[in-house]
Amino acid sequence: MKTSPDQLNFNNRFGRLPDVFYTRLQPIPLDHPKLVAVSQNAADLLDLELGDSCKQQLTQIAGGSRVPESADPLAMVYSGHQFGSYNPQLGDGRGLLLGEVTNDKGESWDLHLKGAGMTPYSRFGDGRAVLRSCIREYLASEALFHLGIPTTRALCVVTSDTPVYRETEERGSTLLRIAKTHIRFGHFEYFYYTQQHDALKTLAEFTIQNYFPQWLNKDDKYCLLFKTVVEKTAHMIALWQANGFAHGVMNTDNMSILGETFDYGPYGFQDDFNWHYICNHSDHSGRYAFSQQPDIGYWNCGRLAQALVPLLDDASALQKILDSYPTLYSDKYLSLMSEKLGLREEEPEDSELIRDLLQQLHEQHLDYTLFFRALSNYQPGQASSALMDLCSQPDPLKQWLQRYDERVLRNSEPEQQRHQRMKQVNPKYVLRNYLAQTAIEKAETGDYSEIKQLMTVLKSPYDEHPDLEHYAQKPPEWGKKLEVSCSS
Ligand code: AMP
Ligand code: MG
């Protein structure tokens, strides 16, 4: 049954945990909130009917002036490793968990308001978010979802007349985020490093009870929990790599315990493929470069393992589970890349074929998305102009294609069928940085139409959209040099 935001059925289970887990407080309203964008797909998760009155209520809720009656807003406390160093005091410095909503199917969804004003965890910040960062999160969460990558979702973005000061004056804005959970690796680290081992245990029990109830009575439930986190994290990162996505700030406070892409900041999609792509302008050492993401995922799981040690009599089990990460990651990555290449029935040389292709893409600065889409139409022996036009040095690619020809012929599958399969995993449209930037620049003048139109292709990235072909093009020169930093 369709409902309105005011009537959402909040269950507020996190708020029933002891108060060492959070600080209860209300959002601080923005001046004259205006709805910038709203996602019907995300609204469906909460059974919301997106009519005018629903949009009005959402604007007020996101603007902080209205809190649904049964909601119980709170700021969560957590800590985490940022750029490799432990930061003992983080927490929701500019966001509030409004509560968890149970939908008609009985699913529970967290509703989180990002940009809701100062909290006890704001440190030196103002508790606010700006329009550009809210739009970036909105576009990316919906884009990744439609690419099949586990992610938090975005219900709507609101902006306002409230001034917020970054490098220049900007508009205070908010994002209403929907997610299965807001529990981060950093939650566990906080209770481990503050030596609150009872709370640590309560948190682990809460996580198991709500997300993995089947293990509640198992002796090794904490190991099972860790094993799942490791698996989900390895899978998520393999999907990032296969889709050319760089997160940009893989601090442990930005890692969801359910392996969903979380806390979008200075992320980026590959245009011209570069192994060492650094999307975060503030990442001077390249710690979170594209090529580093799989290893950082492993390192982050190690930090979580450390935090779980007090829960186990024999902590060596955690190390064993952690040791499974590299294989879990590379098996998943190999299978995703094999699908992108249209390979069937794994063969021993497949890894080498994939690696050599990526080397070509890297050396020739080939556009990652356009290349794989063009390969999805390629016929062995007939290097199409669509493919060849992409590269500056055709010969090495032709040599690679000869090997590829032999390999796909062994698929013993009709050509058409392979093309069909490949087009379902090689998107035509991805959220290129310059596309997000164009939508942001228009929105900053009060024109939100570009966000909506861009969303049309991001919602069905594998389909052809003949009227919107321009979204499938390489970035213009200005769009290659955009710099995105943590300041948001
Ligand atoms: P993020 O870089 O968004 O993952 O944030 C890292 C930490 O800084 C979290 O504890 C955030 O809540 C906090 N934070 C980020 N921006 C602000 C802000 N403008 N005001 C207060 N806290 C912030
Ligand atoms: Mg964060």
Coordinates of C-alpha atoms and ligand atoms in Angstrom, one line a residue:
M1 CA 0.0 0.0 0.0
K2 CA 1.3 3.5 -0.9
T3 CA 2.0 5.8 2.0
S4 CA 3.2 9.4 2.7
P5 CA 6.5 10.4 4.4
D6 CA 4.5 11.5 7.5
Q7 CA 3.0 8.0 7.8
L8 CA 6.2 6.0 7.4
N9 CA 6.4 3.2 9.8
F10 CA 9.6 3.8 11.8
N11 CA 10.9 0.9 14.0
N12 CA 13.9 2.7 15.4
R13 CA 15.8 -0.3 16.4
F14 CA 19.2 1.3 16.6
G15 CA 17.7 3.9 19.0
R16 CA 16.9 1.1 21.4
L17 CA 20.6 0.3 21.9
P18 CA 22.2 1.8 25.0
D19 CA 23.0 5.5 24.7
V20 CA 26.8 5.0 24.4
F21 CA 26.0 4.3 20.7
Y22 CA 24.6 7.7 19.8
T23 CA 23.4 11.2 20.8
R24 CA 19.7 11.8 20.3
L25 CA 19.0 15.2 18.6
Q26 CA 16.8 17.0 16.1
P27 CA 17.9 18.4 12.7
I28 CA 18.6 22.1 12.4
P29 CA 16.2 23.5 9.7
L30 CA 17.5 25.1 6.5
D31 CA 16.0 28.4 5.2
H32 CA 13.5 28.0 2.4
P33 CA 14.2 24.4 1.4
K34 CA 13.7 23.6 -2.3
L35 CA 13.5 20.1 -3.8
V36 CA 16.3 19.5 -6.4
A37 CA 15.8 15.9 -7.3
V38 CA 13.8 12.9 -6.1
S39 CA 14.2 9.2 -7.1
Q40 CA 11.0 7.2 -7.8
N41 CA 13.1 4.0 -7.7
A42 CA 14.4 4.8 -4.2
A43 CA 10.9 6.0 -3.1
D44 CA 9.5 2.6 -4.0
L45 CA 11.7 1.0 -1.3
L46 CA 9.6 2.9 1.3
D47 CA 6.3 2.5 -0.6
L48 CA 6.1 6.3 -1.1
E49 CA 3.7 7.6 -3.7
L50 CA 5.6 10.6 -5.2
G51 CA 2.7 13.0 -5.6
D52 CA 2.8 16.7 -4.9
S53 CA 2.0 16.4 -1.2
C54 CA 4.6 13.7 -0.8
K55 CA 7.2 15.9 -2.4
Q56 CA 6.2 18.8 -0.2
Q57 CA 6.6 16.7 2.9
L58 CA 9.9 15.3 1.7
T59 CA 11.2 18.8 1.1
Q60 CA 10.3 19.7 4.7
I61 CA 11.8 16.5 6.1
A62 CA 15.0 16.9 4.1
G63 CA 15.0 20.6 5.0
G64 CA 15.0 19.6 8.7
S65 CA 11.8 21.5 9.6
R66 CA 9.6 18.4 9.8
V67 CA 10.3 15.1 11.5
P68 CA 7.9 12.2 10.9
E69 CA 6.1 11.5 14.1
S70 CA 7.4 8.1 14.8
A71 CA 11.0 8.9 13.8
D72 CA 13.7 9.2 16.4
P73 CA 16.7 11.1 15.0
L74 CA 20.1 10.4 16.4
A75 CA 23.8 11.0 15.6
M76 CA 25.8 7.7 15.7
V77 CA 29.2 7.6 17.2
Y78 CA 32.1 5.8 15.4
S79 CA 35.8 6.2 14.8
G80 CA 38.0 4.9 12.0
H81 CA 41.3 4.8 10.1
Q82 CA 41.6 7.8 7.8
F83 CA 44.4 7.6 5.2
G84 CA 46.0 4.9 7.3
S85 CA 46.0 6.7 10.7
Y86 CA 43.6 6.0 13.5
N87 CA 41.2 8.9 14.3
P88 CA 39.6 8.1 17.7
Q89 CA 36.6 10.5 17.4
L90 CA 34.5 10.6 14.3
G91 CA 30.7 10.0 14.3
D92 CA 27.9 11.6 12.4
G93 CA 29.2 15.1 12.3
R94 CA 26.7 16.3 9.8
G95 CA 24.1 13.6 9.4
L96 CA 21.4 12.1 11.5
L97 CA 19.8 8.6 11.4
L98 CA 16.1 9.6 11.3
G99 CA 15.3 6.0 12.1
E100 CA 14.6 2.7 10.4
V101 CA 11.5 2.3 8.3
T102 CA 9.7 -1.0 7.8
N103 CA 8.1 -1.3 4.3
D104 CA 5.2 -3.4 3.1
K105 CA 7.4 -6.3 2.3
G106 CA 8.7 -6.3 5.9
E107 CA 12.1 -4.9 4.9
S108 CA 13.8 -2.4 7.2
W109 CA 15.5 0.6 5.6
D110 CA 17.6 3.2 7.4
L111 CA 16.6 6.8 6.6
H112 CA 19.6 9.1 7.1
L113 CA 19.6 12.9 6.6
K114 CA 23.0 14.1 5.5
G115 CA 23.7 17.8 6.1
A116 CA 21.3 18.1 9.1
G117 CA 23.4 20.5 11.1
M118 CA 25.9 20.3 13.9
T119 CA 26.1 17.4 16.3
P120 CA 28.4 16.5 19.2
Y121 CA 30.7 14.8 16.5
S122 CA 31.0 17.8 14.2
R123 CA 34.6 18.6 15.4
F124 CA 35.6 21.7 13.4
G125 CA 32.8 21.3 10.8
D126 CA 29.5 23.2 10.4
G127 CA 27.3 20.1 10.2
R128 CA 26.3 21.1 6.7
A129 CA 26.6 19.7 3.2
V130 CA 26.7 21.6 -0.1
L131 CA 24.6 21.2 -3.2
R132 CA 27.4 19.8 -5.4
S133 CA 28.3 17.1 -3.0
C134 CA 24.6 16.1 -2.4
I135 CA 24.0 15.9 -6.2
R136 CA 27.2 13.8 -6.6
E137 CA 26.0 11.4 -4.0
Y138 CA 22.5 11.3 -5.4
L139 CA 23.7 10.6 -9.0
A140 CA 26.3 8.1 -8.0
S141 CA 24.2 6.0 -5.6
E142 CA 21.5 5.6 -8.2
A143 CA 24.1 5.0 -11.0
L144 CA 25.9 2.3 -9.1
F145 CA 22.7 0.6 -8.1
H146 CA 21.6 0.3 -11.8
L147 CA 25.1 -1.1 -12.6
G148 CA 24.4 -3.9 -10.1
I149 CA 27.0 -2.6 -7.6
P150 CA 25.9 -2.9 -3.9
T151 CA 25.3 0.7 -2.7
T152 CA 23.4 2.9 -0.4
R153 CA 20.5 4.7 -2.2
A154 CA 19.4 8.3 -2.5
L155 CA 15.8 9.4 -2.0
C156 CA 16.1 13.1 -2.6
V157 CA 18.2 16.2 -2.6
V158 CA 17.1 19.6 -1.2
T159 CA 18.9 22.9 -1.3
S160 CA 18.1 26.2 0.5
D161 CA 19.0 29.8 1.1
T162 CA 21.2 28.9 4.1
P163 CA 24.7 30.1 3.4
V164 CA 27.6 27.6 3.9
Y165 CA 31.2 28.5 3.6
R166 CA 33.7 26.4 1.8
E167 CA 36.3 27.9 -0.6
T168 CA 33.5 30.2 -1.5
E169 CA 29.9 30.7 -0.2
E170 CA 27.6 27.9 -1.1
R171 CA 24.1 26.8 -0.4
G172 CA 23.3 24.5 2.5
S173 CA 21.8 21.3 1.1
T174 CA 20.8 17.9 2.2
L175 CA 20.5 14.4 0.9
L176 CA 18.0 11.8 2.3
R177 CA 19.9 8.5 2.1
I178 CA 18.3 5.1 2.3
A179 CA 20.4 2.1 3.2
K180 CA 20.1 -1.3 4.7
T181 CA 22.5 -0.2 7.5
H182 CA 24.7 2.7 8.5
I183 CA 26.9 0.5 10.6
R184 CA 30.5 1.0 9.5
F185 CA 33.7 -0.8 10.3
G186 CA 34.5 2.3 12.3
H187 CA 31.6 1.5 14.7
F188 CA 33.4 -1.6 15.8
E189 CA 36.7 0.2 16.0
Y190 CA 35.3 2.8 18.3
F191 CA 34.2 0.3 20.9
Y192 CA 37.4 -1.7 20.5
Y193 CA 39.8 1.3 21.0
T194 CA 37.8 2.8 23.8
Q195 CA 37.9 -0.7 25.4
Q196 CA 34.1 -0.9 25.8
H197 CA 34.0 -4.6 25.1
D198 CA 30.4 -5.1 26.4
A199 CA 29.2 -2.5 23.9
L200 CA 31.3 -4.1 21.2
K201 CA 29.6 -7.4 21.9
T202 CA 26.2 -5.6 21.9
L203 CA 27.0 -4.1 18.5
A204 CA 28.0 -7.5 17.0
E205 CA 24.8 -9.1 18.4
F206 CA 22.7 -6.2 17.0
T207 CA 24.3 -6.7 13.6
I208 CA 23.8 -10.4 13.6
Q209 CA 20.2 -10.2 14.9
N210 CA 19.1 -7.6 12.3
Y211 CA 21.1 -8.7 9.3
F212 CA 22.0 -12.3 9.8
P213 CA 19.4 -13.7 12.3
Q214 CA 20.1 -17.3 11.0
W215 CA 23.4 -17.2 12.9
L216 CA 22.1 -16.0 16.3
N217 CA 22.4 -19.4 18.0
K218 CA 25.7 -20.5 16.3
D219 CA 28.8 -20.8 18.4
D220 CA 31.0 -19.3 15.7
K221 CA 28.6 -16.4 14.9
Y222 CA 31.2 -13.7 15.2
C223 CA 33.5 -15.5 12.7
L224 CA 30.5 -16.0 10.4
L225 CA 29.9 -12.3 10.6
F226 CA 33.5 -11.4 9.8
K227 CA 33.5 -14.0 7.0
T228 CA 30.5 -12.4 5.3
V229 CA 31.9 -8.9 5.6
V230 CA 35.1 -10.1 4.0
E231 CA 33.2 -11.8 1.2
K232 CA 30.9 -8.8 0.6
T233 CA 33.7 -6.3 0.7
A234 CA 35.8 -8.4 -1.8
H235 CA 32.8 -8.7 -4.1
M236 CA 32.0 -5.0 -3.9
I237 CA 35.5 -4.0 -4.8
A238 CA 35.7 -6.5 -7.7
L239 CA 32.6 -4.8 -9.0
W240 CA 34.2 -1.3 -8.6
Q241 CA 37.3 -2.5 -10.5
A242 CA 35.3 -4.2 -13.3
N243 CA 33.2 -1.0 -13.7
G244 CA 36.1 1.4 -13.6
F245 CA 34.9 3.0 -10.4
A246 CA 37.2 4.7 -7.9
H247 CA 35.7 5.5 -4.5
G248 CA 38.3 8.0 -3.4
V249 CA 38.1 7.9 0.4
M250 CA 38.2 4.3 1.5
N251 CA 38.7 5.2 5.2
T252 CA 37.3 2.5 7.5
D253 CA 34.5 4.9 8.6
N254 CA 33.3 4.9 5.0
M255 CA 33.1 1.0 4.8
S256 CA 29.7 -0.4 5.4
I257 CA 29.4 -3.6 7.4
L258 CA 27.2 -5.0 4.7
G259 CA 29.6 -4.4 1.9
E260 CA 27.7 -1.5 0.2
T261 CA 29.4 1.4 -1.5
F262 CA 29.0 4.1 1.1
D263 CA 29.7 7.8 1.7
Y264 CA 30.2 9.2 -1.8
G265 CA 32.7 12.0 -1.9
P266 CA 35.5 12.6 -4.5
Y267 CA 34.7 9.4 -6.4
G268 CA 35.3 9.0 -10.1
F269 CA 34.7 6.7 -13.1
Q270 CA 37.5 5.9 -15.4
D271 CA 37.4 7.8 -18.7
D272 CA 40.8 7.1 -20.4
F273 CA 41.8 4.0 -18.5
N274 CA 44.7 4.6 -16.0
W275 CA 45.6 1.9 -13.5
H276 CA 46.9 4.6 -11.2
Y277 CA 43.9 6.9 -11.5
I278 CA 43.5 9.1 -8.4
C279 CA 40.1 10.7 -8.3
N280 CA 40.5 12.4 -4.9
H281 CA 42.5 15.6 -5.4
S282 CA 43.5 15.6 -1.7
D283 CA 45.0 12.0 -1.9
H284 CA 48.6 13.2 -2.5
S285 CA 50.2 9.8 -1.9
G286 CA 47.7 7.9 -4.1
R287 CA 46.7 5.7 -1.2
Y288 CA 43.2 5.3 -2.7
A289 CA 44.3 5.2 -6.3
F290 CA 42.2 2.9 -8.5
S291 CA 44.9 0.2 -8.6
Q292 CA 45.1 0.2 -4.8
Q293 CA 41.5 -0.4 -4.0
P294 CA 41.6 -4.2 -3.8
D295 CA 44.5 -4.0 -1.3
I296 CA 42.9 -1.3 0.7
G297 CA 39.8 -3.4 1.0
Y298 CA 42.0 -6.1 2.5
W299 CA 43.7 -3.7 4.8
N300 CA 40.4 -2.3 6.0
C301 CA 39.1 -5.8 6.7
G302 CA 42.2 -6.3 8.8
R303 CA 41.3 -3.3 10.9
L304 CA 37.8 -4.7 11.4
A305 CA 39.4 -8.1 12.4
Q306 CA 41.5 -6.3 15.0
A307 CA 38.4 -4.7 16.5
L308 CA 36.7 -8.1 16.8
V309 CA 39.5 -9.8 18.7
P310 CA 38.0 -9.3 22.2
L311 CA 34.9 -11.2 21.1
L312 CA 36.8 -14.5 20.4
D313 CA 38.7 -17.0 22.5
D314 CA 40.8 -17.9 19.6
A315 CA 41.4 -14.9 17.3
S316 CA 43.5 -16.9 14.8
A317 CA 40.2 -17.8 13.1
L318 CA 39.9 -14.2 12.1
Q319 CA 43.3 -14.2 10.4
K320 CA 42.3 -17.3 8.5
I321 CA 39.2 -15.7 7.2
L322 CA 41.1 -12.5 6.3
D323 CA 43.5 -14.7 4.3
S324 CA 40.7 -15.7 2.1
Y325 CA 40.2 -12.2 0.8
P326 CA 42.7 -12.1 -2.0
T327 CA 41.3 -15.2 -3.6
L328 CA 37.7 -14.1 -3.1
Y329 CA 38.6 -10.8 -4.7
S330 CA 40.5 -12.2 -7.7
D331 CA 38.0 -15.0 -8.4
K332 CA 35.2 -12.5 -8.5
Y333 CA 37.2 -10.0 -10.6
L334 CA 38.2 -12.7 -13.1
S335 CA 34.6 -13.8 -13.5
L336 CA 33.4 -10.2 -14.0
M337 CA 36.1 -9.4 -16.5
S338 CA 35.5 -12.7 -18.4
E339 CA 31.8 -11.7 -18.7
K340 CA 32.9 -8.3 -20.0
L341 CA 35.0 -10.0 -22.6
G342 CA 32.2 -12.5 -23.4
L343 CA 34.3 -15.5 -22.4
R344 CA 32.7 -18.7 -21.5
E345 CA 34.1 -21.8 -19.7
E346 CA 37.1 -20.4 -17.9
E347 CA 40.5 -21.2 -19.5
P348 CA 43.9 -21.0 -17.8
E349 CA 45.1 -18.2 -20.0
D350 CA 42.1 -15.9 -19.5
S351 CA 43.8 -13.9 -16.7
E352 CA 46.7 -13.1 -19.0
L353 CA 44.4 -12.1 -21.9
I354 CA 42.5 -9.8 -19.5
R355 CA 45.7 -8.3 -18.0
D356 CA 47.2 -7.7 -21.4
L357 CA 44.1 -5.9 -22.6
L358 CA 44.1 -3.7 -19.6
Q359 CA 47.7 -2.9 -20.2
Q360 CA 46.8 -1.8 -23.7
L361 CA 44.0 0.3 -22.4
H362 CA 46.4 1.9 -19.9
E363 CA 49.2 2.5 -22.3
Q364 CA 47.0 3.9 -25.1
H365 CA 44.7 5.9 -22.7
L366 CA 41.7 4.2 -24.2
D367 CA 38.3 5.1 -22.9
Y368 CA 37.3 2.2 -20.6
T369 CA 33.5 2.3 -21.2
L370 CA 33.6 3.0 -24.9
F371 CA 36.1 0.3 -25.5
F372 CA 34.1 -2.5 -23.8
R373 CA 30.9 -1.3 -25.5
A374 CA 32.6 -1.4 -28.9
L375 CA 34.0 -4.8 -28.1
S376 CA 30.5 -6.0 -27.5
N377 CA 29.7 -5.5 -31.2
Y378 CA 33.0 -6.8 -32.5
Q379 CA 33.2 -9.7 -34.9
P380 CA 36.3 -11.8 -34.9
G381 CA 38.6 -11.0 -37.8
Q382 CA 36.8 -7.8 -38.6
A383 CA 38.3 -5.1 -36.4
S384 CA 35.5 -2.5 -36.6
S385 CA 36.2 1.1 -37.0
A386 CA 34.4 1.8 -33.8
L387 CA 37.0 -0.2 -32.0
M388 CA 40.0 1.0 -34.0
D389 CA 39.0 4.7 -33.9
L390 CA 39.5 4.6 -30.2
C391 CA 43.2 3.9 -30.2
S392 CA 46.3 5.8 -31.2
Q393 CA 48.4 2.7 -32.0
P394 CA 46.3 0.1 -33.7
D395 CA 49.0 -2.6 -34.1
P396 CA 49.3 -3.8 -30.5
L397 CA 45.5 -3.9 -30.2
K398 CA 45.3 -5.9 -33.5
Q399 CA 47.7 -8.4 -32.0
W400 CA 45.6 -8.7 -28.9
L401 CA 42.5 -9.1 -31.0
Q402 CA 44.0 -12.1 -32.8
R403 CA 44.4 -13.9 -29.5
Y404 CA 40.9 -12.8 -28.5
D405 CA 39.5 -14.1 -31.8
E406 CA 40.9 -17.5 -31.1
R407 CA 39.5 -17.5 -27.6
V408 CA 36.0 -16.5 -28.4
L409 CA 35.8 -18.9 -31.3
R410 CA 36.2 -21.7 -28.7
N411 CA 33.1 -20.4 -26.9
S412 CA 31.1 -22.3 -29.6
E413 CA 28.3 -19.8 -29.2
P414 CA 26.5 -17.8 -31.9
E415 CA 28.0 -14.4 -32.4
Q416 CA 24.7 -12.6 -31.7
Q417 CA 24.3 -14.3 -28.4
R418 CA 27.7 -13.3 -27.2
H419 CA 27.1 -9.7 -28.3
Q420 CA 23.8 -9.8 -26.4
R421 CA 25.5 -11.1 -23.3
M422 CA 28.3 -8.5 -23.5
K423 CA 25.9 -5.6 -23.9
Q424 CA 24.2 -6.6 -20.6
V425 CA 27.5 -6.2 -18.7
N426 CA 29.2 -3.4 -20.6
P427 CA 27.3 -0.2 -20.0
K428 CA 26.9 2.4 -22.7
Y429 CA 26.5 5.1 -20.1
V430 CA 28.4 5.7 -16.9
L431 CA 28.5 8.7 -14.6
R432 CA 31.5 10.4 -16.1
N433 CA 32.8 13.2 -13.9
Y434 CA 32.1 15.9 -16.4
L435 CA 28.5 14.8 -16.7
A436 CA 28.0 15.2 -13.0
Q437 CA 29.8 18.5 -13.2
T438 CA 27.5 19.8 -16.0
A439 CA 24.4 18.8 -14.0
I440 CA 25.8 20.5 -10.9
E441 CA 26.7 23.7 -12.6
K442 CA 23.2 24.0 -14.1
A443 CA 21.6 23.1 -10.7
E444 CA 23.6 25.9 -9.1
T445 CA 21.8 28.3 -11.3
G446 CA 18.4 26.8 -10.2
D447 CA 17.9 24.6 -13.3
Y448 CA 17.6 21.0 -12.1
S449 CA 16.6 19.5 -15.5
E450 CA 20.0 18.1 -16.3
I451 CA 20.0 15.9 -13.2
K452 CA 16.7 14.4 -14.3
Q453 CA 17.8 13.8 -17.9
L454 CA 21.1 12.3 -16.9
M455 CA 19.3 10.0 -14.5
T456 CA 17.3 8.7 -17.5
V457 CA 20.5 7.1 -18.9
L458 CA 22.0 6.1 -15.6
K459 CA 18.8 4.2 -14.7
S460 CA 19.2 1.9 -17.8
P461 CA 22.9 2.1 -18.6
Y462 CA 22.9 -1.0 -20.8
D463 CA 20.1 0.2 -23.1
E464 CA 20.4 2.4 -26.2
H465 CA 19.0 5.9 -25.8
P466 CA 19.1 7.3 -29.3
D467 CA 18.1 10.8 -28.2
L468 CA 20.6 10.9 -25.5
E469 CA 23.7 9.6 -27.3
H470 CA 25.7 12.6 -26.1
Y471 CA 25.9 11.1 -22.6
A472 CA 27.9 8.2 -24.0
Q473 CA 30.7 10.4 -25.4
K474 CA 34.3 10.9 -24.1
P475 CA 34.8 13.9 -22.0
P476 CA 35.7 17.2 -23.6
E477 CA 39.1 18.6 -22.8
W478 CA 37.8 20.7 -19.8
G479 CA 36.1 17.6 -18.5
K480 CA 39.3 15.6 -18.2
K481 CA 41.0 17.9 -15.8
L482 CA 38.3 18.2 -13.1
E483 CA 39.5 18.0 -9.6
V484 CA 37.4 16.8 -6.8
S485 CA 38.4 17.0 -3.2
C486 CA 37.1 16.0 0.2
S487 CA 35.8 19.5 0.8
S488 CA 32.0 19.0 0.7
Ligands
AMP1 P1 33.4 12.2 5.3 O1 34.6 12.8 4.7 O2 32.1 12.8 4.7 O3 33.3 10.7 5.2 O4 33.4 12.6 6.8 C1 34.4 12.2 7.7 C2 34.0 12.7 9.1 O5 33.9 14.2 9.1 C3 32.6 12.2 9.6 O6 32.7 12.1 11.0 C4 31.7 13.4 9.2 O7 30.5 13.4 9.9 C5 32.6 14.6 9.5 N1 32.3 15.7 8.6 C6 32.5 15.9 7.3 N2 32.0 17.1 6.9 C7 31.5 17.7 8.0 C8 31.0 19.0 8.2 N3 30.8 19.9 7.3 N4 30.6 19.3 9.5 C9 30.7 18.4 10.5 N5 31.3 17.2 10.3 C10 31.7 16.9 9.1
MG2 MG 32.2 9.4 6.0

